[in-house]
Amino acid sequence: MAGIKTLGQFIIEKQADFPYAKGELSRLLRDIAIAAKIVNREVNKAGLVDILGEAGTVNIQGEDQKLLDVFANNQFIAALTCGGECCIVATEEEEDFVPIDSPVSKNAKYIVCIDPLDGSSNIDCNVAVGTIFSIYRRKSVDGMATIADVLQKGTEQVAAGYVIYGSSTMLVYTTGKGVNGFTLDPSIGEFCLSHPNMRVPSEGYIYSINEGNYVHFPEGVKKYLKYAQVEDATTNRPYTSRYIGSMIADIHRNLIKGGIYLYPTTSSSPNGKLRLIYECNPMAFIMEQAGGVASDGFNRILDIQPETLHQRTPVFIGSEKMVKMAEKLMREYSPQKPLLNKESTVAIKLNGTDQIPHKIITG
Ligand code: AHG
Ligand code: MN
Ligand code: MN
């Protein structure tokens, strides 16, 4: 009888793929998995304890922070601080990157970028949320790491993954050698290999977009949505529309079943809504490793040079043929690529006056 394989066993087995690695990356993944289990425990009882609701603060993007956003952020920073393999954590919830200034961590080789809780507006109604992470090797050789160590292209990622707290909890990750998924068995408290070598179908049948923003979409996206709704059996059309509103859950489903997820520019989000460093790059790395494509409508997501920590980008991600068709229609009908501005680390407008966004103190 074949036994189960835990995430820990799998990571050790795969360490041989990196002949020069000394186990730091494995330990980093272990630290992330530990924090994920703690966050999972709290997410699971979110309806029971007084942890729901607003924290009364806004994050750097000017969005309300839920208590669980703050909790998850603190857990990941704490686990990565204890682990000692990471010199910087850059998180969606903090204005600046967080240097880990301890004797062991200061010279650590790795940078972790994280969206501690994705889809947090869904917590109150028991809908899947998740964590997205991305790991880079630091470029600077000694001393404290700097912002330049964080602003690396997605192509430089050494690993990326996500945890989805759904009807079951899964951790999916890649180190650039395919994608593997692990399901948490709560009875033993271990992530167990359940989805080896995940591959996305090249032609899917699901499209996922917040269609409420339709009138503000670029013409190329409008044309794609019409294309998605036309009948054509050879290409699975009309496609099925599915939108959860947690990027991680929408992309996870599309990765398994085949589909496309789009978050284009809109009038309220002229550069797109989703963050390049915390959301798009890790999901793009995973999607490409599963055989899919991730684009900003014109170019590969992983090739974008980040200029600011909280930079946003439009994103079209999923099954190869579907994303390629969306890109074709963008080129034909929306050839003006939106300019990516250097946004979002500036003060936000509250009541008509500029105010510095609240900075969260982590424990
Ligand atoms: P976060 O909870 O980390 O701020 O991310 C929310 C994101 C993403 O998860 C989701 O797909 C998207 O926002 C939904 O946006 P709309 O509500 O505009 O559709
Ligand atoms: Mn998010
Ligand atoms: Mn988030």
mmCIF file of C-alpha atoms and ligand atoms in Angstrom:
data_model
loop_
_atom_site.group_PDB
_atom_site.id
_atom_site.type_symbol
_atom_site.label_atom_id
_atom_site.label_comp_id
_atom_site.label_asym_id
_atom_site.label_seq_id
_atom_site.Cartn_x
_atom_site.Cartn_y
_atom_site.Cartn_z
ATOM 1 C CA MET A 1 0.000 0.000 0.000
ATOM 2 C CA ALA A 2 1.410 3.401 -0.991
ATOM 3 C CA GLY A 3 1.770 5.655 2.032
ATOM 4 C CA ILE A 4 1.142 9.353 2.215
ATOM 5 C CA LYS A 5 3.904 11.791 1.412
ATOM 6 C CA THR A 6 4.008 14.887 3.566
ATOM 7 C CA LEU A 7 5.161 18.307 2.392
ATOM 8 C CA GLY A 8 8.212 17.975 4.641
ATOM 9 C CA GLN A 9 9.185 14.628 3.100
ATOM 10 C CA PHE A 10 8.582 15.953 -0.411
ATOM 11 C CA ILE A 11 10.722 19.047 0.155
ATOM 12 C CA ILE A 12 13.632 16.984 1.466
ATOM 13 C CA GLU A 13 13.334 14.610 -1.494
ATOM 14 C CA LYS A 14 13.387 17.557 -3.921
ATOM 15 C CA GLN A 15 16.329 19.251 -2.250
ATOM 16 C CA ALA A 16 18.532 17.063 -4.435
ATOM 17 C CA ASP A 17 17.247 19.105 -7.441
ATOM 18 C CA PHE A 18 19.339 22.000 -6.152
ATOM 19 C CA PRO A 19 22.843 20.589 -5.847
ATOM 20 C CA TYR A 20 24.295 23.768 -4.300
ATOM 21 C CA ALA A 21 21.449 24.403 -1.907
ATOM 22 C CA LYS A 22 22.210 23.861 1.723
ATOM 23 C CA GLY A 23 18.624 23.419 2.791
ATOM 24 C CA GLU A 24 17.788 27.093 3.412
ATOM 25 C CA LEU A 25 15.001 27.138 0.829
ATOM 26 C CA SER A 26 13.546 23.959 2.290
ATOM 27 C CA ARG A 27 13.543 25.516 5.736
ATOM 28 C CA LEU A 28 11.927 28.663 4.363
ATOM 29 C CA LEU A 29 9.090 26.633 2.849
ATOM 30 C CA ARG A 30 8.747 24.817 6.152
ATOM 31 C CA ASP A 31 8.447 28.164 8.011
ATOM 32 C CA ILE A 32 5.757 29.364 5.586
ATOM 33 C CA ALA A 33 3.832 26.109 6.031
ATOM 34 C CA ILE A 34 3.934 26.478 9.817
ATOM 35 C CA ALA A 35 2.489 30.004 9.671
ATOM 36 C CA ALA A 36 -0.111 28.806 7.151
ATOM 37 C CA LYS A 37 -1.319 26.150 9.603
ATOM 38 C CA ILE A 38 -1.732 28.769 12.316
ATOM 39 C CA VAL A 39 -3.628 31.095 9.963
ATOM 40 C CA ASN A 40 -5.716 28.134 8.827
ATOM 41 C CA ARG A 41 -6.706 27.430 12.426
ATOM 42 C CA GLU A 42 -7.916 31.006 12.886
ATOM 43 C CA VAL A 43 -9.657 31.215 9.488
ATOM 44 C CA ASN A 44 -11.505 27.994 10.296
ATOM 45 C CA LYS A 45 -13.001 29.406 13.447
ATOM 46 C CA ALA A 46 -13.543 32.901 12.077
ATOM 47 C CA GLY A 47 -17.268 32.632 12.625
ATOM 48 C CA LEU A 48 -16.840 31.622 16.259
ATOM 49 C CA VAL A 49 -14.488 34.112 17.770
ATOM 50 C CA ASP A 50 -14.351 37.842 17.914
ATOM 51 C CA ILE A 51 -11.798 38.102 15.184
ATOM 52 C CA LEU A 52 -14.116 39.098 12.376
ATOM 53 C CA GLY A 53 -14.685 42.639 11.327
ATOM 54 C CA GLU A 54 -12.571 45.644 10.637
ATOM 55 C CA ALA A 55 -9.319 46.318 12.434
ATOM 56 C CA GLY A 56 -10.124 50.012 12.288
ATOM 57 C CA THR A 57 -7.066 50.659 10.184
ATOM 58 C CA VAL A 58 -6.332 51.029 6.498
ATOM 59 C CA ASN A 59 -3.343 49.512 4.780
ATOM 60 C CA ILE A 60 -1.012 51.251 2.388
ATOM 61 C CA GLN A 61 -3.451 50.753 -0.497
ATOM 62 C CA GLY A 62 -6.119 52.632 1.475
ATOM 63 C CA GLU A 63 -8.186 49.467 1.930
ATOM 64 C CA ASP A 64 -9.860 48.472 5.156
ATOM 65 C CA GLN A 65 -7.890 45.874 7.019
ATOM 66 C CA LYS A 66 -9.703 42.974 8.561
ATOM 67 C CA LEU A 67 -8.430 41.624 11.843
ATOM 68 C CA LEU A 68 -7.454 38.416 10.105
ATOM 69 C CA ASP A 69 -5.394 40.395 7.568
ATOM 70 C CA VAL A 70 -3.374 41.776 10.448
ATOM 71 C CA PHE A 71 -3.218 38.428 12.235
ATOM 72 C CA ALA A 72 -1.989 36.610 9.119
ATOM 73 C CA ASN A 73 0.545 39.327 8.379
ATOM 74 C CA ASN A 74 1.976 39.058 11.884
ATOM 75 C CA GLN A 75 2.087 35.255 11.786
ATOM 76 C CA PHE A 76 4.059 35.094 8.554
ATOM 77 C CA ILE A 77 6.517 37.760 9.675
ATOM 78 C CA ALA A 78 6.970 35.990 13.016
ATOM 79 C CA ALA A 79 7.540 32.577 11.425
ATOM 80 C CA LEU A 80 10.018 33.993 8.930
ATOM 81 C CA THR A 81 11.812 35.903 11.676
ATOM 82 C CA CYS A 82 12.140 32.782 13.850
ATOM 83 C CA GLY A 83 13.239 30.654 10.908
ATOM 84 C CA GLY A 84 16.286 32.821 10.193
ATOM 85 C CA GLU A 85 16.487 32.090 6.432
ATOM 86 C CA CYS A 86 14.958 35.347 5.244
ATOM 87 C CA CYS A 87 16.475 38.842 5.461
ATOM 88 C CA ILE A 88 13.452 40.832 4.211
ATOM 89 C CA VAL A 89 9.708 40.307 4.196
ATOM 90 C CA ALA A 90 7.797 42.565 1.810
ATOM 91 C CA THR A 91 4.101 42.379 2.515
ATOM 92 C CA GLU A 92 0.995 43.877 1.007
ATOM 93 C CA GLU A 93 0.008 45.032 4.486
ATOM 94 C CA GLU A 94 3.053 47.184 5.228
ATOM 95 C CA GLU A 95 4.096 50.438 3.611
ATOM 96 C CA ASP A 96 7.786 49.558 3.582
ATOM 97 C CA PHE A 97 9.509 46.224 3.381
ATOM 98 C CA VAL A 98 10.317 44.682 6.760
ATOM 99 C CA PRO A 99 14.023 43.998 7.291
ATOM 100 C CA ILE A 100 14.653 41.084 9.623
ATOM 101 C CA ASP A 101 17.414 42.590 11.696
ATOM 102 C CA SER A 102 18.608 39.716 13.813
ATOM 103 C CA PRO A 103 22.151 38.326 13.848
ATOM 104 C CA VAL A 104 21.049 35.134 12.079
ATOM 105 C CA SER A 105 18.715 36.737 9.557
ATOM 106 C CA LYS A 106 20.695 39.779 8.523
ATOM 107 C CA ASN A 107 22.911 37.782 6.198
ATOM 108 C CA ALA A 108 20.224 35.321 5.145
ATOM 109 C CA LYS A 109 20.018 34.648 1.409
ATOM 110 C CA TYR A 110 16.328 34.995 0.746
ATOM 111 C CA ILE A 111 13.626 37.666 0.363
ATOM 112 C CA VAL A 112 9.964 36.738 0.850
ATOM 113 C CA CYS A 113 7.121 38.764 -0.681
ATOM 114 C CA ILE A 114 3.679 37.948 0.619
ATOM 115 C CA ASP A 115 -0.027 38.695 0.392
ATOM 116 C CA PRO A 116 -0.856 37.282 3.839
ATOM 117 C CA LEU A 117 -4.581 37.099 3.248
ATOM 118 C CA ASP A 118 -5.970 37.324 -0.255
ATOM 119 C CA GLY A 119 -9.693 37.808 -0.747
ATOM 120 C CA SER A 120 -10.161 39.091 2.783
ATOM 121 C CA SER A 121 -13.456 40.794 1.907
ATOM 122 C CA ASN A 122 -14.794 37.234 1.685
ATOM 123 C CA ILE A 123 -13.954 36.222 5.258
ATOM 124 C CA ASP A 124 -17.219 37.415 6.759
ATOM 125 C CA CYS A 125 -19.257 35.099 4.553
ATOM 126 C CA ASN A 126 -17.276 31.876 4.769
ATOM 127 C CA VAL A 127 -15.840 32.023 1.254
ATOM 128 C CA ALA A 128 -12.347 30.739 0.418
ATOM 129 C CA VAL A 129 -9.419 33.040 1.114
ATOM 130 C CA GLY A 130 -5.717 32.416 0.790
ATOM 131 C CA THR A 131 -2.077 33.382 1.194
ATOM 132 C CA ILE A 132 0.261 34.049 -1.729
ATOM 133 C CA PHE A 133 4.055 34.001 -1.385
ATOM 134 C CA SER A 134 7.063 34.509 -3.530
ATOM 135 C CA ILE A 135 10.735 33.884 -2.775
ATOM 136 C CA TYR A 136 13.759 35.624 -4.292
ATOM 137 C CA ARG A 137 17.451 35.279 -3.678
ATOM 138 C CA ARG A 138 18.941 38.525 -2.405
ATOM 139 C CA LYS A 139 21.255 40.274 -4.858
ATOM 140 C CA SER A 140 23.370 42.295 -2.445
ATOM 141 C CA VAL A 141 26.184 40.304 -0.918
ATOM 142 C CA ASP A 142 26.473 41.627 2.595
ATOM 143 C CA GLY A 143 25.082 44.073 5.139
ATOM 144 C CA MET A 144 21.403 44.820 5.316
ATOM 145 C CA ALA A 145 19.470 43.961 2.153
ATOM 146 C CA THR A 146 17.883 46.907 0.333
ATOM 147 C CA ILE A 147 14.848 47.786 -1.764
ATOM 148 C CA ALA A 148 16.805 46.734 -4.876
ATOM 149 C CA ASP A 149 16.804 43.212 -3.474
ATOM 150 C CA VAL A 150 13.021 43.288 -3.443
ATOM 151 C CA LEU A 151 12.342 44.955 -6.798
ATOM 152 C CA GLN A 152 13.306 41.973 -8.914
ATOM 153 C CA LYS A 153 11.487 40.748 -11.995
ATOM 154 C CA GLY A 154 9.203 37.760 -11.582
ATOM 155 C CA THR A 155 11.609 35.715 -13.689
ATOM 156 C CA GLU A 156 14.019 35.848 -10.732
ATOM 157 C CA GLN A 157 11.688 34.006 -8.364
ATOM 158 C CA VAL A 158 13.231 30.861 -6.925
ATOM 159 C CA ALA A 159 9.929 29.639 -5.541
ATOM 160 C CA ALA A 160 6.328 30.757 -5.299
ATOM 161 C CA GLY A 161 3.181 29.306 -3.879
ATOM 162 C CA TYR A 162 -0.187 29.825 -2.351
ATOM 163 C CA VAL A 163 -2.275 28.403 0.422
ATOM 164 C CA ILE A 164 -6.024 28.235 -0.094
ATOM 165 C CA TYR A 165 -8.213 28.066 2.997
ATOM 166 C CA GLY A 166 -11.252 26.541 1.333
ATOM 167 C CA SER A 167 -13.478 23.521 1.781
ATOM 168 C CA SER A 168 -10.134 21.894 2.420
ATOM 169 C CA THR A 169 -6.844 23.695 2.924
ATOM 170 C CA MET A 170 -4.207 23.279 0.253
ATOM 171 C CA LEU A 171 -0.673 24.464 -0.256
ATOM 172 C CA VAL A 172 0.476 24.640 -3.886
ATOM 173 C CA TYR A 173 4.024 25.611 -4.801
ATOM 174 C CA THR A 174 6.691 25.584 -7.451
ATOM 175 C CA THR A 175 10.458 25.909 -7.391
ATOM 176 C CA GLY A 176 10.577 26.115 -11.181
ATOM 177 C CA LYS A 177 10.299 22.365 -11.707
ATOM 178 C CA GLY A 178 6.571 21.929 -12.059
ATOM 179 C CA VAL A 179 3.755 22.545 -9.612
ATOM 180 C CA ASN A 180 2.692 20.307 -6.743
ATOM 181 C CA GLY A 181 -0.301 20.572 -4.455
ATOM 182 C CA PHE A 182 -0.672 19.351 -0.867
ATOM 183 C CA THR A 183 -3.880 19.047 1.116
ATOM 184 C CA LEU A 184 -3.869 19.606 4.851
ATOM 185 C CA ASP A 185 -5.010 16.529 6.724
ATOM 186 C CA PRO A 186 -6.282 18.138 9.930
ATOM 187 C CA SER A 187 -6.224 14.818 11.787
ATOM 188 C CA ILE A 188 -2.416 14.660 11.577
ATOM 189 C CA GLY A 189 -1.731 18.378 11.022
ATOM 190 C CA GLU A 190 0.298 17.728 7.875
ATOM 191 C CA PHE A 191 0.087 18.909 4.284
ATOM 192 C CA CYS A 192 0.015 15.691 2.202
ATOM 193 C CA LEU A 193 0.823 15.389 -1.488
ATOM 194 C CA SER A 194 -2.562 15.195 -3.213
ATOM 195 C CA HIS A 195 -2.037 16.950 -6.565
ATOM 196 C CA PRO A 196 1.354 15.933 -8.006
ATOM 197 C CA ASN A 197 2.557 17.684 -11.173
ATOM 198 C CA MET A 198 -0.433 19.991 -11.677
ATOM 199 C CA ARG A 199 -1.060 20.964 -15.319
ATOM 200 C CA VAL A 200 -3.592 23.476 -16.613
ATOM 201 C CA PRO A 201 -5.525 22.424 -19.757
ATOM 202 C CA SER A 202 -4.406 24.510 -22.751
ATOM 203 C CA GLU A 203 -8.030 25.270 -23.654
ATOM 204 C CA GLY A 204 -10.451 25.712 -20.774
ATOM 205 C CA TYR A 205 -14.100 26.620 -20.463
ATOM 206 C CA ILE A 206 -14.305 29.063 -17.538
ATOM 207 C CA TYR A 207 -13.819 32.827 -17.578
ATOM 208 C CA SER A 208 -13.494 34.806 -14.380
ATOM 209 C CA ILE A 209 -13.798 38.569 -14.221
ATOM 210 C CA ASN A 210 -15.679 41.171 -12.202
ATOM 211 C CA GLU A 211 -18.166 41.890 -14.951
ATOM 212 C CA GLY A 212 -19.731 44.691 -12.916
ATOM 213 C CA ASN A 213 -16.870 46.842 -14.198
ATOM 214 C CA TYR A 214 -17.800 46.055 -17.829
ATOM 215 C CA VAL A 215 -18.404 49.586 -19.054
ATOM 216 C CA HIS A 216 -14.929 50.613 -17.888
ATOM 217 C CA PHE A 217 -13.050 47.722 -19.469
ATOM 218 C CA PRO A 218 -10.707 48.296 -22.422
ATOM 219 C CA GLU A 219 -12.368 47.514 -25.758
ATOM 220 C CA GLY A 220 -10.173 44.424 -26.170
ATOM 221 C CA VAL A 221 -11.585 42.927 -22.962
ATOM 222 C CA LYS A 222 -15.166 43.727 -23.994
ATOM 223 C CA LYS A 223 -14.548 41.943 -27.288
ATOM 224 C CA TYR A 224 -13.076 38.977 -25.433
ATOM 225 C CA LEU A 225 -16.150 38.692 -23.218
ATOM 226 C CA LYS A 226 -18.388 38.663 -26.290
ATOM 227 C CA TYR A 227 -16.118 36.025 -27.823
ATOM 228 C CA ALA A 228 -16.462 33.969 -24.612
ATOM 229 C CA GLN A 229 -20.244 34.025 -24.925
ATOM 230 C CA VAL A 230 -20.515 32.916 -28.560
ATOM 231 C CA GLU A 231 -21.412 29.273 -29.284
ATOM 232 C CA ASP A 232 -18.616 27.180 -30.751
ATOM 233 C CA ALA A 233 -18.269 23.555 -29.659
ATOM 234 C CA THR A 234 -14.681 23.216 -30.924
ATOM 235 C CA THR A 235 -13.460 25.782 -28.388
ATOM 236 C CA ASN A 236 -15.821 24.910 -25.472
ATOM 237 C CA ARG A 237 -17.876 28.075 -26.046
ATOM 238 C CA PRO A 238 -19.929 29.591 -24.660
ATOM 239 C CA TYR A 239 -17.622 29.518 -21.660
ATOM 240 C CA THR A 240 -18.941 29.339 -18.119
ATOM 241 C CA SER A 241 -18.636 32.454 -15.976
ATOM 242 C CA ARG A 242 -17.286 31.882 -12.446
ATOM 243 C CA TYR A 243 -16.071 34.659 -10.132
ATOM 244 C CA ILE A 244 -15.458 34.194 -6.428
ATOM 245 C CA GLY A 245 -13.697 37.491 -5.761
ATOM 246 C CA SER A 246 -10.687 35.831 -4.126
ATOM 247 C CA MET A 247 -8.075 35.796 -6.857
ATOM 248 C CA ILE A 248 -6.406 32.810 -5.307
ATOM 249 C CA ALA A 249 -9.590 30.718 -5.334
ATOM 250 C CA ASP A 250 -10.550 31.807 -8.841
ATOM 251 C CA ILE A 251 -7.121 30.962 -10.217
ATOM 252 C CA HIS A 252 -6.862 27.710 -8.246
ATOM 253 C CA ARG A 253 -10.149 26.493 -9.748
ATOM 254 C CA ASN A 254 -9.144 27.591 -13.245
ATOM 255 C CA LEU A 255 -5.758 25.917 -12.874
ATOM 256 C CA ILE A 256 -7.465 22.613 -12.134
ATOM 257 C CA LYS A 257 -10.346 22.853 -14.611
ATOM 258 C CA GLY A 258 -8.957 25.124 -17.318
ATOM 259 C CA GLY A 259 -9.950 28.753 -17.669
ATOM 260 C CA ILE A 260 -8.894 32.369 -17.742
ATOM 261 C CA TYR A 261 -8.861 34.952 -14.936
ATOM 262 C CA LEU A 262 -8.851 38.602 -15.956
ATOM 263 C CA TYR A 263 -8.399 41.742 -13.877
ATOM 264 C CA PRO A 264 -7.930 44.461 -16.477
ATOM 265 C CA THR A 265 -7.733 48.216 -16.053
ATOM 266 C CA THR A 266 -10.924 49.947 -14.918
ATOM 267 C CA SER A 267 -11.735 53.587 -14.250
ATOM 268 C CA SER A 268 -11.243 53.159 -10.492
ATOM 269 C CA SER A 269 -8.099 51.064 -11.038
ATOM 270 C CA PRO A 270 -6.397 52.616 -14.076
ATOM 271 C CA ASN A 271 -3.361 50.337 -13.653
ATOM 272 C CA GLY A 272 -5.379 47.286 -12.727
ATOM 273 C CA LYS A 273 -6.106 46.344 -9.129
ATOM 274 C CA LEU A 274 -3.834 43.438 -8.375
ATOM 275 C CA ARG A 275 -0.313 43.875 -7.102
ATOM 276 C CA LEU A 276 2.595 42.782 -9.252
ATOM 277 C CA ILE A 277 4.908 41.694 -6.452
ATOM 278 C CA TYR A 278 2.492 40.068 -4.010
ATOM 279 C CA GLU A 279 -0.162 38.583 -6.288
ATOM 280 C CA CYS A 280 0.603 38.572 -10.004
ATOM 281 C CA ASN A 281 4.234 37.429 -10.082
ATOM 282 C CA PRO A 282 3.779 34.389 -7.823
ATOM 283 C CA MET A 283 0.564 33.314 -9.554
ATOM 284 C CA ALA A 284 2.218 33.879 -12.963
ATOM 285 C CA PHE A 285 5.212 31.711 -12.012
ATOM 286 C CA ILE A 286 2.903 28.932 -10.845
ATOM 287 C CA MET A 287 0.655 29.207 -13.904
ATOM 288 C CA GLU A 288 3.597 29.095 -16.314
ATOM 289 C CA GLN A 289 5.052 26.118 -14.467
ATOM 290 C CA ALA A 290 1.689 24.376 -14.890
ATOM 291 C CA GLY A 291 1.785 25.039 -18.655
ATOM 292 C CA GLY A 292 -0.335 28.207 -18.685
ATOM 293 C CA VAL A 293 0.271 31.846 -19.540
ATOM 294 C CA ALA A 294 0.205 35.104 -17.548
ATOM 295 C CA SER A 295 0.115 38.456 -19.313
ATOM 296 C CA ASP A 296 -0.726 42.099 -18.640
ATOM 297 C CA GLY A 297 -2.646 42.017 -21.930
ATOM 298 C CA PHE A 298 0.462 42.678 -23.991
ATOM 299 C CA ASN A 299 3.526 41.353 -22.220
ATOM 300 C CA ARG A 300 4.528 38.502 -19.979
ATOM 301 C CA ILE A 301 3.887 39.397 -16.333
ATOM 302 C CA LEU A 302 7.184 37.860 -15.229
ATOM 303 C CA ASP A 303 9.152 40.236 -17.491
ATOM 304 C CA ILE A 304 7.818 43.445 -15.911
ATOM 305 C CA GLN A 305 10.484 45.354 -14.004
ATOM 306 C CA PRO A 306 8.873 46.448 -10.717
ATOM 307 C CA GLU A 307 9.515 50.071 -9.835
ATOM 308 C CA THR A 308 7.632 50.313 -6.564
ATOM 309 C CA LEU A 309 6.708 47.810 -3.885
ATOM 310 C CA HIS A 310 2.949 48.153 -4.211
ATOM 311 C CA GLN A 311 2.821 48.509 -7.993
ATOM 312 C CA ARG A 312 -0.297 47.189 -9.668
ATOM 313 C CA THR A 313 -0.784 45.611 -13.055
ATOM 314 C CA PRO A 314 -3.624 44.353 -15.217
ATOM 315 C CA VAL A 315 -3.533 40.566 -15.383
ATOM 316 C CA PHE A 316 -4.791 37.925 -17.825
ATOM 317 C CA ILE A 317 -3.830 34.480 -16.565
ATOM 318 C CA GLY A 318 -4.729 30.865 -17.210
ATOM 319 C CA SER A 319 -5.069 28.388 -20.058
ATOM 320 C CA GLU A 320 -2.664 29.167 -22.878
ATOM 321 C CA LYS A 321 -5.122 29.379 -25.772
ATOM 322 C CA MET A 322 -7.565 31.528 -23.823
ATOM 323 C CA VAL A 323 -4.962 34.060 -22.692
ATOM 324 C CA LYS A 324 -3.453 34.200 -26.188
ATOM 325 C CA MET A 325 -6.880 35.001 -27.637
ATOM 326 C CA ALA A 326 -7.436 37.754 -25.063
ATOM 327 C CA GLU A 327 -4.019 39.215 -25.925
ATOM 328 C CA LYS A 328 -4.873 39.120 -29.631
ATOM 329 C CA LEU A 329 -8.076 41.069 -29.039
ATOM 330 C CA MET A 330 -6.226 43.539 -26.814
ATOM 331 C CA ARG A 331 -3.683 44.154 -29.581
ATOM 332 C CA GLU A 332 -6.469 44.604 -32.133
ATOM 333 C CA TYR A 333 -8.896 46.744 -30.140
ATOM 334 C CA SER A 334 -6.883 48.330 -27.311
ATOM 335 C CA PRO A 335 -3.442 48.790 -28.825
ATOM 336 C CA GLN A 336 -2.596 51.637 -26.434
ATOM 337 C CA LYS A 337 -0.855 49.901 -23.581
ATOM 338 C CA PRO A 338 -1.831 51.626 -20.334
ATOM 339 C CA LEU A 339 1.096 53.446 -18.773
ATOM 340 C CA LEU A 340 2.159 51.957 -15.486
ATOM 341 C CA ASN A 341 2.660 54.848 -13.135
ATOM 342 C CA LYS A 342 4.564 54.871 -9.910
ATOM 343 C CA GLU A 343 1.598 54.827 -7.636
ATOM 344 C CA SER A 344 0.462 53.843 -4.259
ATOM 345 C CA THR A 345 3.294 54.486 -1.868
ATOM 346 C CA VAL A 346 2.070 58.072 -1.650
ATOM 347 C CA ALA A 347 -0.390 59.452 0.829
ATOM 348 C CA ILE A 348 -4.042 58.595 0.295
ATOM 349 C CA LYS A 349 -6.940 61.021 0.207
ATOM 350 C CA LEU A 350 -9.277 60.872 3.168
ATOM 351 C CA ASN A 351 -12.029 63.462 3.529
ATOM 352 C CA GLY A 352 -10.437 65.526 0.813
ATOM 353 C CA THR A 353 -7.117 65.914 2.631
ATOM 354 C CA ASP A 354 -3.934 63.990 2.107
ATOM 355 C CA GLN A 355 -3.119 61.710 4.993
ATOM 356 C CA ILE A 356 -0.338 59.284 5.575
ATOM 357 C CA PRO A 357 -1.754 55.757 5.594
ATOM 358 C CA HIS A 358 -1.777 54.013 8.924
ATOM 359 C CA LYS A 359 1.254 51.857 9.464
ATOM 360 C CA ILE A 360 0.684 48.606 11.241
ATOM 361 C CA ILE A 361 2.936 47.636 14.091
ATOM 362 C CA THR A 362 3.763 43.967 13.957
ATOM 363 C CA GLY A 363 4.406 41.914 17.014
HETATM 364 P P1 AHG B 1 -6.816 41.371 -1.085
HETATM 365 O O1 AHG B 1 -7.891 40.734 -0.258
HETATM 366 O O2 AHG B 1 -5.462 40.759 -0.841
HETATM 367 O O3 AHG B 1 -6.796 42.873 -0.988
HETATM 368 O O4 AHG B 1 -7.085 41.018 -2.615
HETATM 369 C C1 AHG B 1 -8.355 41.232 -3.164
HETATM 370 C C2 AHG B 1 -8.239 41.081 -4.637
HETATM 371 C C3 AHG B 1 -8.300 39.652 -5.152
HETATM 372 O O5 AHG B 1 -8.222 38.647 -4.260
HETATM 373 C C4 AHG B 1 -9.626 39.565 -5.831
HETATM 374 O O6 AHG B 1 -9.585 38.744 -6.933
HETATM 375 C C5 AHG B 1 -9.917 40.973 -6.191
HETATM 376 O O7 AHG B 1 -9.338 41.754 -5.209
HETATM 377 C C6 AHG B 1 -11.380 41.210 -6.251
HETATM 378 O O8 AHG B 1 -11.588 42.504 -6.654
HETATM 379 P P2 AHG B 1 -13.065 43.028 -7.005
HETATM 380 O O9 AHG B 1 -13.822 43.035 -5.733
HETATM 381 O O10 AHG B 1 -12.785 44.412 -7.551
HETATM 382 O O11 AHG B 1 -13.629 42.111 -8.048
HETATM 383 MN MN MN B 2 -4.791 39.865 -2.561
HETATM 384 MN MN MN B 3 -4.395 40.692 1.029
#
